[in-house]
Amino acid sequence: MGLFFNLCLLFFILISISSTNACDRCLHQSKASFFSKASSLSSGACGYGSLATSFYGSHLAAAVPSIYKSGSGCGACFQVRCKDAKLCSKAGTQVIVTDLNKNNETDFVLSGRAFNAMANKGMGQSLLKLGVADVEYKRVPCDYKGKNLTLRVEESTKKPNYLALKFLYQGGQTEIVGVDIAQVGSSSWTYMTRNYGAVWDTNRAPEGALQLRLVVTSGFDGKNIWAKSALPVDWTVGGVYDSGVQIDDIAQEGCGECDDQIWK
Ligand SMILES: *[C@@H]1O[C@H](CO)[C@@H](O)[C@H](O)[C@H]1NC(C)=O
Ligand SMILES: *[C@@H]1O[C@H](CO)[C@@H](O)[C@H](O)[C@H]1NC(C)=O
């Protein structure tokens, strides 16, 4: 009797843990401030450089370490809305993480354009005057409207052995947690490591045309994504290459407060 009861209890505890944890969009409460220049958010800890200002209509964000996640949070997209009903719209705006925010008083420092985009019509100036706003936010999938995951060969690359690649236009709602590289047609894979932000590198770069194998978080698990011809045989330093694949997976999170609705 006692054992049966305990088993039932355990069963219900497990069910309730997995149902509270399986969330596509955890809701977070914090504050956000802003930089007046989007370029303040472009050089930083993710390594996107001036390219960042072309992302998401310059709706950029510097995020605290718990979101930046040692660089794996670079390129993640969030829906952010401020909570003053008079000044702020219910939909808020979408931003992309392009930098690390070392100030722990707000989870995000937004570009002025993103901060302003949270306002109701005609309320932009009043919101900007506040400087800091109470916000709520959740992670959302990044959508680059038809663009594939793209690779940029970094200037630090030194042929033939040292290769540094930056990932751009990373879709979905995941993190890249592993990268392997091999010559096209070869099964001799070499791992790359995250150098910083969105930049991965290796000292043992294969020659020729290159293929990539990515491990991304998906659901509660991992998933392999294979870019069969990521870099052409004549790739060059500074070159930007379409990987031919895109990520559209959603990695679920565990959290207390889940909000799967789309804010409108
Ligand atoms: C922020 O960090 C400072 C210094 O480490 C600490 O004293 C302060 O309590 C932190 N504030 C918050 C809101 O966590
Ligand atoms: C993305 O990759 C696919 C498959 O290689 C390709 O057919 C498509 O043209 C690429 N899309 C863009 C926008 O380059």
PDB file of N, CA and C and ligand atoms in Angstrom, residues 146-148 242-245, ligand 2:
ATOM      1  N   GLY A 146      14.587  34.201 -45.279  1.00  0.00           N
ATOM      2  CA  GLY A 146      15.130  33.552 -46.469  1.00  0.00           C
ATOM      3  C   GLY A 146      16.647  33.425 -46.499  1.00  0.00           C
ATOM      4  N   LYS A 147      17.330  34.076 -45.544  1.00  0.00           N
ATOM      5  CA  LYS A 147      18.795  33.941 -45.514  1.00  0.00           C
ATOM      6  C   LYS A 147      19.191  32.624 -44.859  1.00  0.00           C
ATOM      7  N   ASN A 148      20.244  31.997 -45.374  1.00  0.00           N
ATOM      8  CA  ASN A 148      20.794  30.819 -44.716  1.00  0.00           C
ATOM      9  C   ASN A 148      21.810  31.221 -43.654  1.00  0.00           C
ATOM     10  N   ASP A 242      27.526  31.469 -47.875  1.00  0.00           N
ATOM     11  CA  ASP A 242      26.252  30.839 -47.530  1.00  0.00           C
ATOM     12  C   ASP A 242      26.511  29.368 -47.198  1.00  0.00           C
ATOM     13  N   SER A 243      26.120  28.917 -46.009  1.00  0.00           N
ATOM     14  CA  SER A 243      26.394  27.532 -45.621  1.00  0.00           C
ATOM     15  C   SER A 243      25.459  26.549 -46.319  1.00  0.00           C
ATOM     16  N   GLY A 244      24.380  27.051 -46.934  1.00  0.00           N
ATOM     17  CA  GLY A 244      23.415  26.161 -47.582  1.00  0.00           C
ATOM     18  C   GLY A 244      22.446  25.492 -46.617  1.00  0.00           C
ATOM     19  N   VAL A 245      22.555  25.800 -45.327  1.00  0.00           N
ATOM     20  CA  VAL A 245      21.607  25.257 -44.340  1.00  0.00           C
ATOM     21  C   VAL A 245      21.120  26.398 -43.444  1.00  0.00           C
TER      22      VAL A 245
HETATM   23  C1  LIG B   2      19.956  28.361 -48.818  1.00  0.00           C
HETATM   24  O1  LIG B   2      20.450  27.087 -49.094  1.00  0.00           O
HETATM   25  C2  LIG B   2      19.697  26.349 -49.998  1.00  0.00           C
HETATM   26  C3  LIG B   2      20.251  24.935 -50.052  1.00  0.00           C
HETATM   27  O2  LIG B   2      21.603  24.940 -50.360  1.00  0.00           O
HETATM   28  C4  LIG B   2      19.724  27.056 -51.349  1.00  0.00           C
HETATM   29  O3  LIG B   2      18.943  26.330 -52.280  1.00  0.00           O
HETATM   30  C5  LIG B   2      19.153  28.462 -51.174  1.00  0.00           C
HETATM   31  O4  LIG B   2      19.275  29.180 -52.383  1.00  0.00           O
HETATM   32  C6  LIG B   2      19.884  29.200 -50.070  1.00  0.00           C
HETATM   33  N1  LIG B   2      19.142  30.433 -49.792  1.00  0.00           N
HETATM   34  C7  LIG B   2      19.660  31.631 -49.950  1.00  0.00           C
HETATM   35  C8  LIG B   2      18.783  32.786 -49.617  1.00  0.00           C
HETATM   36  O5  LIG B   2      20.800  31.810 -50.335  1.00  0.00           O
END
